[in-house]
Amino acid sequence: MDAGTGRFVRHKPCYFFREENMKSIRMILAGATALGLSMSVANATDLEVMHWWTSGGEAAAVAEFAKAFDATGNHWVDAAIVGGEQARAVMVSRITGGDPMGAFQFNYGRQSEELIEAGLLRDLTDIAKAEGWADLVNPPSLLEGCTVDGRIYCAPVNIHSWQWLWLSHKAFADAGVPVPANWADFAAAAPALVAADKIPLAMGQQGWQQSGAFNVMFAALIPQEVFLAVYGDKNAEVAAGPEVAKVFEAAATAREMSANSTVQNWNDATNLVITGKAGGQIMGDWAQGEFAVAEQVAGKDYSCLPGLGTTEVLGTGGDAFYFPVLKDEAQIAAQGELAALLLKPETQVAFNLKKGSLPVRGDIDLAAANDCMRKGLALLAEGKLLPDTNQLLTPDTANQINTLFTEFFADPSMTAQAAQERFAGIIENAE
Amino acid sequence: MSSKRPNQLFRNMPAKVAAIPMVVTALFIFVGGTAWTVVYSFTKSGLLPRLKWVGLDQYERLWGTNRWLVSIENLAIYGICMLVLVFVIGFILAALIDQKIRFENTIRTVILYPYALSFVVTGLVWQWILNPEFGVQGIVRDLGWQSFTFNPLYSPQIAIFGVLIAGLWQGSGLVMVLMLAGLRGIDQEVWKAARVDGIPTWKTYIFIVIPMMRPVFITTLVLVVTGIVKIYDLIVAQTGGGPGIATEVPAKYVYDMMFQAANLGQGFAASTMMLVTVALIIIPWAMLEFGGKRRV
């Protein structure tokens, strides 16, 4: 202050800088500095956590993490962004732009491949070893999804499976038909639902939901070898073959059944099922959380059919937290604490009950789990599992498939055959 | 021998020094950034840029992608309609206001006001107005005309015109104000002379006034065309590219490829194609406009 203003003060003494005032200014400054220091000591480390968990059930679940993290003496700074696609764009541009957050949620699999290769994400291997993740994460494929070249880069927090059909008991009662037990029954009940002024199949008009529903039919309606040959081995001949043609026929049926569903977001579509305006919805087990928030009871108000009731199988996708490489020591320590905390039994139980997803450890007891979660846990125990599409496909390929189904579902004049040809083309060029 | 002519380079030195920051910005950020983008469009860059050459692969894929072709088609439809209509509407409004009417200031403000709104607000407002349940269709049906149907945003064939309506509503005011300024710049003597010669008003506008307003037209054209090429936010706010891919535009393709599909190479290829398209339009026009004068 003196050096900068000295000359000016000498020429024209300024009232503000007179000696007695300088004294009081110094005292105020000293006081403020002391206050600031004491606050930063008392205040724990702020860690900004980004995620896209914004629907009712999701927000309730993530609040459990925040509560547990705050209890360790740190502070969870919540940075939620609506919509996974938008959220991922923001996260990636912040990390690559050199302004990383403390931690962020991603689906495990190939979304993070390049960030890891570029050395932008923190290696969690030490924490994983100390916490014994290798022994307790079940199924082990989850940890493999986090592993690149033998190093662990993410903390899996839950298992999400896409392969569920949610059915509204009210809608079927109104239409006077029994609640179906599998996809074929459901498709057959569609005319009765239409006659009762219901939408047979609720479907949000977004590419990821439409291609997701297709992938579920793909996994459930035909033998699983085909699914793995197409998405795992990227075999374009199989993708153009007669088995996959059946799935496209089923998708065309689904398109007819969802013709009057004009909602956009997945939870709005789930709400159609909850309120009985729609018969059912193909959506992942995160829809469970919405039914829970609406205080509906599984088996009484709604049914859930894993693998569309046709082939009982679960995909083992899910969410994981990744931690960008940071410089600040305190934040690095807080990252470590958070990573370890996410897999603790108590956090896992509290989080997954609210989220409607399955825990990543096999050694905890979900006594409070409802019907649907129990079905999922049983399948998990039996090992009727499939890898998730996020683990098999790059975001680029997934985006192409999303666009294809956005077109397919919006344009009834596009035949199943034409769509299948383009699908085979995408698989041919996939990596 | 007379003294040497002063070096052209050092003439008017202060002005040149003052221009240096802008020149540097233009060279490094605009030209450099453009060159970088073009170079990387020939690579297989994913989430992060990397120099792994793949030749024209990205361009082949781009022109084989239905969504890109639909985007180009949409931009052409939107661009041509917007260009023609915004000029016609803007000029007619300006000519009407120029008739020495009362409350001119009020009317001018009202018509210009939409331009003060961002495209995001415009998009959302028109999304609601064109919503079949709550918007125009709902109101007319409530008045008793039950079979009335007007839902452009929900029919893929005409959805782009729903966006066009919003674009026109937002942009016409600006064109009107510019045209009005141009009209006010026309000497009143011209009008008097035309009246003495017995030329009808509409003929005076078309054959005398409009040719005299050429500079205003060119300024307006540049503003409108740049607005058209970069259209993105209106689409995102109003339709999100839907229904299906009916209102996708090139700028949105670029963004989605770069940030959602984690395929920078493809996004760069698409943005390079946008640049080439603009260059194909601008360069012949610029040569005609500026090259021609030198020869005269």
PDB file of N, CA, C and O in Angstrom, chain A residues 156-221:
ATOM      1  N   PRO A 156     -16.500 -47.633  -7.512  1.00  0.00           N
ATOM      2  CA  PRO A 156     -17.873 -47.968  -7.897  1.00  0.00           C
ATOM      3  C   PRO A 156     -18.802 -47.783  -6.696  1.00  0.00           C
ATOM      4  O   PRO A 156     -18.417 -48.097  -5.565  1.00  0.00           O
ATOM      5  N   VAL A 157     -19.983 -47.242  -6.917  1.00  0.00           N
ATOM      6  CA  VAL A 157     -20.880 -47.032  -5.784  1.00  0.00           C
ATOM      7  C   VAL A 157     -22.162 -47.845  -5.874  1.00  0.00           C
ATOM      8  O   VAL A 157     -22.824 -48.062  -4.872  1.00  0.00           O
ATOM      9  N   ASN A 158     -22.543 -48.272  -7.064  1.00  0.00           N
ATOM     10  CA  ASN A 158     -23.776 -49.044  -7.143  1.00  0.00           C
ATOM     11  C   ASN A 158     -23.815 -49.858  -8.427  1.00  0.00           C
ATOM     12  O   ASN A 158     -23.008 -49.656  -9.328  1.00  0.00           O
ATOM     13  N   ILE A 159     -24.756 -50.770  -8.484  1.00  0.00           N
ATOM     14  CA  ILE A 159     -24.979 -51.544  -9.694  1.00  0.00           C
ATOM     15  C   ILE A 159     -26.341 -51.130 -10.224  1.00  0.00           C
ATOM     16  O   ILE A 159     -27.342 -51.182  -9.503  1.00  0.00           O
ATOM     17  N   HIS A 160     -26.353 -50.692 -11.458  1.00  0.00           N
ATOM     18  CA  HIS A 160     -27.620 -50.352 -12.079  1.00  0.00           C
ATOM     19  C   HIS A 160     -27.833 -51.258 -13.253  1.00  0.00           C
ATOM     20  O   HIS A 160     -26.942 -51.484 -14.053  1.00  0.00           O
ATOM     21  N   SER A 161     -29.031 -51.759 -13.371  1.00  0.00           N
ATOM     22  CA  SER A 161     -29.327 -52.588 -14.516  1.00  0.00           C
ATOM     23  C   SER A 161     -30.469 -51.953 -15.273  1.00  0.00           C
ATOM     24  O   SER A 161     -31.393 -51.388 -14.701  1.00  0.00           O
ATOM     25  N   TRP A 162     -30.358 -52.027 -16.573  1.00  0.00           N
ATOM     26  CA  TRP A 162     -31.344 -51.431 -17.465  1.00  0.00           C
ATOM     27  C   TRP A 162     -32.565 -52.321 -17.641  1.00  0.00           C
ATOM     28  O   TRP A 162     -33.626 -51.859 -18.013  1.00  0.00           O
ATOM     29  N   GLN A 163     -32.377 -53.630 -17.415  1.00  0.00           N
ATOM     30  CA  GLN A 163     -33.308 -54.618 -17.989  1.00  0.00           C
ATOM     31  C   GLN A 163     -34.596 -54.787 -17.185  1.00  0.00           C
ATOM     32  O   GLN A 163     -34.929 -55.889 -16.753  1.00  0.00           O
ATOM     33  N   TRP A 164     -35.343 -53.726 -16.969  1.00  0.00           N
ATOM     34  CA  TRP A 164     -36.569 -53.839 -16.180  1.00  0.00           C
ATOM     35  C   TRP A 164     -37.765 -53.296 -16.945  1.00  0.00           C
ATOM     36  O   TRP A 164     -37.664 -52.317 -17.663  1.00  0.00           O
ATOM     37  N   LEU A 165     -38.903 -53.990 -16.730  1.00  0.00           N
ATOM     38  CA  LEU A 165     -40.167 -53.481 -17.242  1.00  0.00           C
ATOM     39  C   LEU A 165     -41.027 -53.128 -16.036  1.00  0.00           C
ATOM     40  O   LEU A 165     -41.253 -53.972 -15.165  1.00  0.00           O
ATOM     41  N   TRP A 166     -41.433 -51.873 -15.955  1.00  0.00           N
ATOM     42  CA  TRP A 166     -42.250 -51.399 -14.833  1.00  0.00           C
ATOM     43  C   TRP A 166     -43.696 -51.319 -15.278  1.00  0.00           C
ATOM     44  O   TRP A 166     -43.991 -50.727 -16.304  1.00  0.00           O
ATOM     45  N   LEU A 167     -44.594 -51.918 -14.500  1.00  0.00           N
ATOM     46  CA  LEU A 167     -45.987 -51.988 -14.919  1.00  0.00           C
ATOM     47  C   LEU A 167     -46.899 -51.373 -13.864  1.00  0.00           C
ATOM     48  O   LEU A 167     -46.712 -51.598 -12.663  1.00  0.00           O
ATOM     49  N   SER A 168     -47.875 -50.600 -14.330  1.00  0.00           N
ATOM     50  CA  SER A 168     -48.822 -49.962 -13.415  1.00  0.00           C
ATOM     51  C   SER A 168     -50.043 -50.865 -13.218  1.00  0.00           C
ATOM     52  O   SER A 168     -50.749 -51.175 -14.178  1.00  0.00           O
ATOM     53  N   HIS A 169     -50.286 -51.286 -11.985  1.00  0.00           N
ATOM     54  CA  HIS A 169     -51.452 -52.134 -11.720  1.00  0.00           C
ATOM     55  C   HIS A 169     -52.746 -51.393 -12.002  1.00  0.00           C
ATOM     56  O   HIS A 169     -53.712 -51.963 -12.485  1.00  0.00           O
ATOM     57  N   LYS A 170     -52.761 -50.081 -11.710  1.00  0.00           N
ATOM     58  CA  LYS A 170     -53.976 -49.291 -11.894  1.00  0.00           C
ATOM     59  C   LYS A 170     -54.375 -49.260 -13.366  1.00  0.00           C
ATOM     60  O   LYS A 170     -55.545 -49.469 -13.711  1.00  0.00           O
ATOM     61  N   ALA A 171     -53.387 -49.045 -14.246  1.00  0.00           N
ATOM     62  CA  ALA A 171     -53.692 -48.948 -15.675  1.00  0.00           C
ATOM     63  C   ALA A 171     -54.315 -50.241 -16.180  1.00  0.00           C
ATOM     64  O   ALA A 171     -55.295 -50.219 -16.932  1.00  0.00           O
ATOM     65  N   PHE A 172     -53.753 -51.375 -15.756  1.00  0.00           N
ATOM     66  CA  PHE A 172     -54.282 -52.649 -16.252  1.00  0.00           C
ATOM     67  C   PHE A 172     -55.648 -52.950 -15.649  1.00  0.00           C
ATOM     68  O   PHE A 172     -56.519 -53.514 -16.310  1.00  0.00           O
ATOM     69  N   ALA A 173     -55.870 -52.545 -14.385  1.00  0.00           N
ATOM     70  CA  ALA A 173     -57.181 -52.735 -13.767  1.00  0.00           C
ATOM     71  C   ALA A 173     -58.219 -51.912 -14.523  1.00  0.00           C
ATOM     72  O   ALA A 173     -59.315 -52.403 -14.831  1.00  0.00           O
ATOM     73  N   ASP A 174     -57.876 -50.664 -14.856  1.00  0.00           N
ATOM     74  CA  ASP A 174     -58.805 -49.801 -15.600  1.00  0.00           C
ATOM     75  C   ASP A 174     -59.140 -50.384 -16.964  1.00  0.00           C
ATOM     76  O   ASP A 174     -60.255 -50.232 -17.463  1.00  0.00           O
ATOM     77  N   ALA A 175     -58.146 -51.021 -17.582  1.00  0.00           N
ATOM     78  CA  ALA A 175     -58.359 -51.582 -18.914  1.00  0.00           C
ATOM     79  C   ALA A 175     -59.031 -52.954 -18.845  1.00  0.00           C
ATOM     80  O   ALA A 175     -59.444 -53.495 -19.874  1.00  0.00           O
ATOM     81  N   GLY A 176     -59.123 -53.503 -17.626  1.00  0.00           N
ATOM     82  CA  GLY A 176     -59.800 -54.780 -17.461  1.00  0.00           C
ATOM     83  C   GLY A 176     -59.003 -55.971 -17.955  1.00  0.00           C
ATOM     84  O   GLY A 176     -59.590 -56.986 -18.355  1.00  0.00           O
ATOM     85  N   VAL A 177     -57.695 -55.868 -17.955  1.00  0.00           N
ATOM     86  CA  VAL A 177     -56.867 -57.021 -18.325  1.00  0.00           C
ATOM     87  C   VAL A 177     -55.899 -57.309 -17.183  1.00  0.00           C
ATOM     88  O   VAL A 177     -55.530 -56.395 -16.432  1.00  0.00           O
ATOM     89  N   PRO A 178     -55.497 -58.577 -17.015  1.00  0.00           N
ATOM     90  CA  PRO A 178     -54.555 -58.883 -15.939  1.00  0.00           C
ATOM     91  C   PRO A 178     -53.178 -58.267 -16.208  1.00  0.00           C
ATOM     92  O   PRO A 178     -52.830 -58.024 -17.365  1.00  0.00           O
ATOM     93  N   VAL A 179     -52.436 -58.031 -15.144  1.00  0.00           N
ATOM     94  CA  VAL A 179     -51.088 -57.473 -15.284  1.00  0.00           C
ATOM     95  C   VAL A 179     -50.208 -58.518 -15.968  1.00  0.00           C
ATOM     96  O   VAL A 179     -50.128 -59.653 -15.510  1.00  0.00           O
ATOM     97  N   PRO A 180     -49.588 -58.182 -17.095  1.00  0.00           N
ATOM     98  CA  PRO A 180     -48.815 -59.175 -17.837  1.00  0.00           C
ATOM     99  C   PRO A 180     -47.585 -59.662 -17.076  1.00  0.00           C
ATOM    100  O   PRO A 180     -47.104 -58.986 -16.166  1.00  0.00           O
ATOM    101  N   ALA A 181     -47.096 -60.837 -17.474  1.00  0.00           N
ATOM    102  CA  ALA A 181     -45.936 -61.416 -16.804  1.00  0.00           C
ATOM    103  C   ALA A 181     -44.695 -61.370 -17.672  1.00  0.00           C
ATOM    104  O   ALA A 181     -43.604 -61.675 -17.215  1.00  0.00           O
ATOM    105  N   ASN A 182     -44.845 -61.029 -18.934  1.00  0.00           N
ATOM    106  CA  ASN A 182     -43.667 -60.888 -19.790  1.00  0.00           C
ATOM    107  C   ASN A 182     -43.975 -59.971 -20.962  1.00  0.00           C
ATOM    108  O   ASN A 182     -45.101 -59.490 -21.114  1.00  0.00           O
ATOM    109  N   TRP A 183     -42.974 -59.714 -21.786  1.00  0.00           N
ATOM    110  CA  TRP A 183     -43.093 -58.740 -22.872  1.00  0.00           C
ATOM    111  C   TRP A 183     -44.185 -59.124 -23.861  1.00  0.00           C
ATOM    112  O   TRP A 183     -44.969 -58.272 -24.299  1.00  0.00           O
ATOM    113  N   ALA A 184     -44.267 -60.430 -24.212  1.00  0.00           N
ATOM    114  CA  ALA A 184     -45.248 -60.861 -25.208  1.00  0.00           C
ATOM    115  C   ALA A 184     -46.671 -60.579 -24.715  1.00  0.00           C
ATOM    116  O   ALA A 184     -47.503 -60.055 -25.466  1.00  0.00           O
ATOM    117  N   ASP A 185     -46.945 -60.891 -23.423  1.00  0.00           N
ATOM    118  CA  ASP A 185     -48.266 -60.602 -22.851  1.00  0.00           C
ATOM    119  C   ASP A 185     -48.554 -59.111 -22.884  1.00  0.00           C
ATOM    120  O   ASP A 185     -49.668 -58.670 -23.174  1.00  0.00           O
ATOM    121  N   PHE A 186     -47.518 -58.347 -22.560  1.00  0.00           N
ATOM    122  CA  PHE A 186     -47.664 -56.889 -22.501  1.00  0.00           C
ATOM    123  C   PHE A 186     -48.041 -56.341 -23.877  1.00  0.00           C
ATOM    124  O   PHE A 186     -48.974 -55.546 -24.029  1.00  0.00           O
ATOM    125  N   ALA A 187     -47.308 -56.815 -24.912  1.00  0.00           N
ATOM    126  CA  ALA A 187     -47.600 -56.355 -26.270  1.00  0.00           C
ATOM    127  C   ALA A 187     -49.016 -56.751 -26.668  1.00  0.00           C
ATOM    128  O   ALA A 187     -49.718 -55.997 -27.344  1.00  0.00           O
ATOM    129  N   ALA A 188     -49.444 -57.934 -26.221  1.00  0.00           N
ATOM    130  CA  ALA A 188     -50.783 -58.401 -26.563  1.00  0.00           C
ATOM    131  C   ALA A 188     -51.854 -57.577 -25.856  1.00  0.00           C
ATOM    132  O   ALA A 188     -52.981 -57.433 -26.351  1.00  0.00           O
ATOM    133  N   ALA A 189     -51.532 -57.034 -24.676  1.00  0.00           N
ATOM    134  CA  ALA A 189     -52.508 -56.262 -23.907  1.00  0.00           C
ATOM    135  C   ALA A 189     -52.624 -54.822 -24.401  1.00  0.00           C
ATOM    136  O   ALA A 189     -53.506 -54.077 -23.954  1.00  0.00           O
ATOM    137  N   ALA A 190     -51.739 -54.424 -25.325  1.00  0.00           N
ATOM    138  CA  ALA A 190     -51.709 -53.024 -25.760  1.00  0.00           C
ATOM    139  C   ALA A 190     -53.051 -52.514 -26.294  1.00  0.00           C
ATOM    140  O   ALA A 190     -53.485 -51.423 -25.914  1.00  0.00           O
ATOM    141  N   PRO A 191     -53.740 -53.284 -27.171  1.00  0.00           N
ATOM    142  CA  PRO A 191     -55.020 -52.764 -27.689  1.00  0.00           C
ATOM    143  C   PRO A 191     -56.032 -52.466 -26.582  1.00  0.00           C
ATOM    144  O   PRO A 191     -56.741 -51.455 -26.656  1.00  0.00           O
ATOM    145  N   ALA A 192     -56.073 -53.329 -25.555  1.00  0.00           N
ATOM    146  CA  ALA A 192     -57.010 -53.095 -24.455  1.00  0.00           C
ATOM    147  C   ALA A 192     -56.666 -51.805 -23.726  1.00  0.00           C
ATOM    148  O   ALA A 192     -57.555 -51.034 -23.327  1.00  0.00           O
ATOM    149  N   LEU A 193     -55.382 -51.544 -23.571  1.00  0.00           N
ATOM    150  CA  LEU A 193     -54.951 -50.313 -22.906  1.00  0.00           C
ATOM    151  C   LEU A 193     -55.337 -49.089 -23.733  1.00  0.00           C
ATOM    152  O   LEU A 193     -55.809 -48.086 -23.200  1.00  0.00           O
ATOM    153  N   VAL A 194     -55.131 -49.193 -25.046  1.00  0.00           N
ATOM    154  CA  VAL A 194     -55.490 -48.071 -25.923  1.00  0.00           C
ATOM    155  C   VAL A 194     -56.991 -47.815 -25.837  1.00  0.00           C
ATOM    156  O   VAL A 194     -57.436 -46.668 -25.754  1.00  0.00           O
ATOM    157  N   ALA A 195     -57.786 -48.902 -25.812  1.00  0.00           N
ATOM    158  CA  ALA A 195     -59.242 -48.763 -25.733  1.00  0.00           C
ATOM    159  C   ALA A 195     -59.651 -48.058 -24.449  1.00  0.00           C
ATOM    160  O   ALA A 195     -60.656 -47.342 -24.411  1.00  0.00           O
ATOM    161  N   ALA A 196     -58.881 -48.251 -23.370  1.00  0.00           N
ATOM    162  CA  ALA A 196     -59.185 -47.607 -22.095  1.00  0.00           C
ATOM    163  C   ALA A 196     -58.532 -46.225 -22.005  1.00  0.00           C
ATOM    164  O   ALA A 196     -58.428 -45.652 -20.920  1.00  0.00           O
ATOM    165  N   ASP A 197     -58.081 -45.692 -23.154  1.00  0.00           N
ATOM    166  CA  ASP A 197     -57.493 -44.355 -23.203  1.00  0.00           C
ATOM    167  C   ASP A 197     -56.182 -44.248 -22.422  1.00  0.00           C
ATOM    168  O   ASP A 197     -55.889 -43.228 -21.807  1.00  0.00           O
ATOM    169  N   LYS A 198     -55.400 -45.325 -22.464  1.00  0.00           N
ATOM    170  CA  LYS A 198     -54.090 -45.304 -21.798  1.00  0.00           C
ATOM    171  C   LYS A 198     -52.999 -45.353 -22.861  1.00  0.00           C
ATOM    172  O   LYS A 198     -53.221 -45.857 -23.963  1.00  0.00           O
ATOM    173  N   ILE A 199     -51.827 -44.876 -22.508  1.00  0.00           N
ATOM    174  CA  ILE A 199     -50.658 -45.060 -23.368  1.00  0.00           C
ATOM    175  C   ILE A 199     -50.081 -46.425 -22.986  1.00  0.00           C
ATOM    176  O   ILE A 199     -49.732 -46.624 -21.826  1.00  0.00           O
ATOM    177  N   PRO A 200     -49.984 -47.385 -23.916  1.00  0.00           N
ATOM    178  CA  PRO A 200     -49.458 -48.695 -23.492  1.00  0.00           C
ATOM    179  C   PRO A 200     -48.040 -48.602 -22.924  1.00  0.00           C
ATOM    180  O   PRO A 200     -47.752 -49.120 -21.850  1.00  0.00           O
ATOM    181  N   LEU A 201     -47.152 -47.940 -23.657  1.00  0.00           N
ATOM    182  CA  LEU A 201     -45.753 -47.901 -23.238  1.00  0.00           C
ATOM    183  C   LEU A 201     -45.304 -46.449 -23.092  1.00  0.00           C
ATOM    184  O   LEU A 201     -45.324 -45.692 -24.058  1.00  0.00           O
ATOM    185  N   ALA A 202     -44.905 -46.053 -21.886  1.00  0.00           N
ATOM    186  CA  ALA A 202     -44.395 -44.696 -21.669  1.00  0.00           C
ATOM    187  C   ALA A 202     -42.937 -44.659 -22.094  1.00  0.00           C
ATOM    188  O   ALA A 202     -42.164 -45.554 -21.748  1.00  0.00           O
ATOM    189  N   MET A 203     -42.594 -43.638 -22.866  1.00  0.00           N
ATOM    190  CA  MET A 203     -41.212 -43.546 -23.349  1.00  0.00           C
ATOM    191  C   MET A 203     -40.832 -42.082 -23.505  1.00  0.00           C
ATOM    192  O   MET A 203     -41.504 -41.327 -24.207  1.00  0.00           O
ATOM    193  N   GLY A 204     -39.784 -41.651 -22.843  1.00  0.00           N
ATOM    194  CA  GLY A 204     -39.299 -40.274 -23.005  1.00  0.00           C
ATOM    195  C   GLY A 204     -38.670 -40.109 -24.368  1.00  0.00           C
ATOM    196  O   GLY A 204     -37.983 -41.006 -24.847  1.00  0.00           O
ATOM    197  N   GLN A 205     -38.916 -38.956 -24.991  1.00  0.00           N
ATOM    198  CA  GLN A 205     -38.417 -38.735 -26.359  1.00  0.00           C
ATOM    199  C   GLN A 205     -36.959 -38.310 -26.339  1.00  0.00           C
ATOM    200  O   GLN A 205     -36.612 -37.246 -26.819  1.00  0.00           O
ATOM    201  N   GLN A 206     -36.090 -39.128 -25.777  1.00  0.00           N
ATOM    202  CA  GLN A 206     -34.664 -38.818 -25.798  1.00  0.00           C
ATOM    203  C   GLN A 206     -33.922 -40.055 -26.263  1.00  0.00           C
ATOM    204  O   GLN A 206     -34.278 -41.174 -25.896  1.00  0.00           O
ATOM    205  N   GLY A 207     -32.892 -39.834 -27.071  1.00  0.00           N
ATOM    206  CA  GLY A 207     -32.188 -40.934 -27.705  1.00  0.00           C
ATOM    207  C   GLY A 207     -31.701 -41.997 -26.741  1.00  0.00           C
ATOM    208  O   GLY A 207     -31.835 -43.185 -27.008  1.00  0.00           O
ATOM    209  N   TRP A 208     -31.159 -41.589 -25.595  1.00  0.00           N
ATOM    210  CA  TRP A 208     -30.590 -42.597 -24.694  1.00  0.00           C
ATOM    211  C   TRP A 208     -31.665 -43.501 -24.127  1.00  0.00           C
ATOM    212  O   TRP A 208     -31.424 -44.689 -23.872  1.00  0.00           O
ATOM    213  N   GLN A 209     -32.897 -42.962 -23.958  1.00  0.00           N
ATOM    214  CA  GLN A 209     -33.969 -43.809 -23.438  1.00  0.00           C
ATOM    215  C   GLN A 209     -34.450 -44.787 -24.488  1.00  0.00           C
ATOM    216  O   GLN A 209     -34.756 -45.951 -24.209  1.00  0.00           O
ATOM    217  N   GLN A 210     -34.530 -44.281 -25.747  1.00  0.00           N
ATOM    218  CA  GLN A 210     -35.040 -45.124 -26.818  1.00  0.00           C
ATOM    219  C   GLN A 210     -34.041 -46.223 -27.167  1.00  0.00           C
ATOM    220  O   GLN A 210     -34.418 -47.387 -27.310  1.00  0.00           O
ATOM    221  N   SER A 211     -32.753 -45.861 -27.259  1.00  0.00           N
ATOM    222  CA  SER A 211     -31.773 -46.905 -27.562  1.00  0.00           C
ATOM    223  C   SER A 211     -31.618 -47.824 -26.351  1.00  0.00           C
ATOM    224  O   SER A 211     -31.363 -49.017 -26.498  1.00  0.00           O
ATOM    225  N   GLY A 212     -31.802 -47.271 -25.143  1.00  0.00           N
ATOM    226  CA  GLY A 212     -31.740 -48.109 -23.942  1.00  0.00           C
ATOM    227  C   GLY A 212     -32.811 -49.178 -23.965  1.00  0.00           C
ATOM    228  O   GLY A 212     -32.545 -50.356 -23.710  1.00  0.00           O
ATOM    229  N   ALA A 213     -34.031 -48.773 -24.314  1.00  0.00           N
ATOM    230  CA  ALA A 213     -35.134 -49.739 -24.372  1.00  0.00           C
ATOM    231  C   ALA A 213     -34.834 -50.810 -25.421  1.00  0.00           C
ATOM    232  O   ALA A 213     -35.083 -51.997 -25.212  1.00  0.00           O
ATOM    233  N   PHE A 214     -34.261 -50.374 -26.543  1.00  0.00           N
ATOM    234  CA  PHE A 214     -33.894 -51.338 -27.584  1.00  0.00           C
ATOM    235  C   PHE A 214     -32.868 -52.332 -27.047  1.00  0.00           C
ATOM    236  O   PHE A 214     -32.992 -53.548 -27.239  1.00  0.00           O
ATOM    237  N   ASN A 215     -31.857 -51.825 -26.355  1.00  0.00           N
ATOM    238  CA  ASN A 215     -30.822 -52.715 -25.836  1.00  0.00           C
ATOM    239  C   ASN A 215     -31.379 -53.713 -24.834  1.00  0.00           C
ATOM    240  O   ASN A 215     -30.896 -54.834 -24.725  1.00  0.00           O
ATOM    241  N   VAL A 216     -32.390 -53.277 -24.083  1.00  0.00           N
ATOM    242  CA  VAL A 216     -33.022 -54.201 -23.139  1.00  0.00           C
ATOM    243  C   VAL A 216     -33.705 -55.331 -23.894  1.00  0.00           C
ATOM    244  O   VAL A 216     -33.555 -56.513 -23.564  1.00  0.00           O
ATOM    245  N   MET A 217     -34.448 -54.977 -24.941  1.00  0.00           N
ATOM    246  CA  MET A 217     -35.107 -56.018 -25.737  1.00  0.00           C
ATOM    247  C   MET A 217     -34.059 -56.925 -26.370  1.00  0.00           C
ATOM    248  O   MET A 217     -34.247 -58.134 -26.467  1.00  0.00           O
ATOM    249  N   PHE A 218     -32.964 -56.315 -26.791  1.00  0.00           N
ATOM    250  CA  PHE A 218     -31.855 -57.042 -27.393  1.00  0.00           C
ATOM    251  C   PHE A 218     -31.327 -58.085 -26.407  1.00  0.00           C
ATOM    252  O   PHE A 218     -31.091 -59.246 -26.751  1.00  0.00           O
ATOM    253  N   ALA A 219     -31.164 -57.689 -25.140  1.00  0.00           N
ATOM    254  CA  ALA A 219     -30.595 -58.606 -24.158  1.00  0.00           C
ATOM    255  C   ALA A 219     -31.598 -59.660 -23.728  1.00  0.00           C
ATOM    256  O   ALA A 219     -31.223 -60.779 -23.391  1.00  0.00           O
ATOM    257  N   ALA A 220     -32.898 -59.313 -23.742  1.00  0.00           N
ATOM    258  CA  ALA A 220     -33.879 -60.201 -23.121  1.00  0.00           C
ATOM    259  C   ALA A 220     -34.621 -61.091 -24.110  1.00  0.00           C
ATOM    260  O   ALA A 220     -35.004 -62.203 -23.778  1.00  0.00           O
ATOM    261  N   LEU A 221     -34.862 -60.624 -25.323  1.00  0.00           N
ATOM    262  CA  LEU A 221     -35.774 -61.353 -26.206  1.00  0.00           C
ATOM    263  C   LEU A 221     -35.082 -62.406 -27.067  1.00  0.00           C
ATOM    264  O   LEU A 221     -35.735 -63.290 -27.604  1.00  0.00           O
TER     265      LEU A 221
END
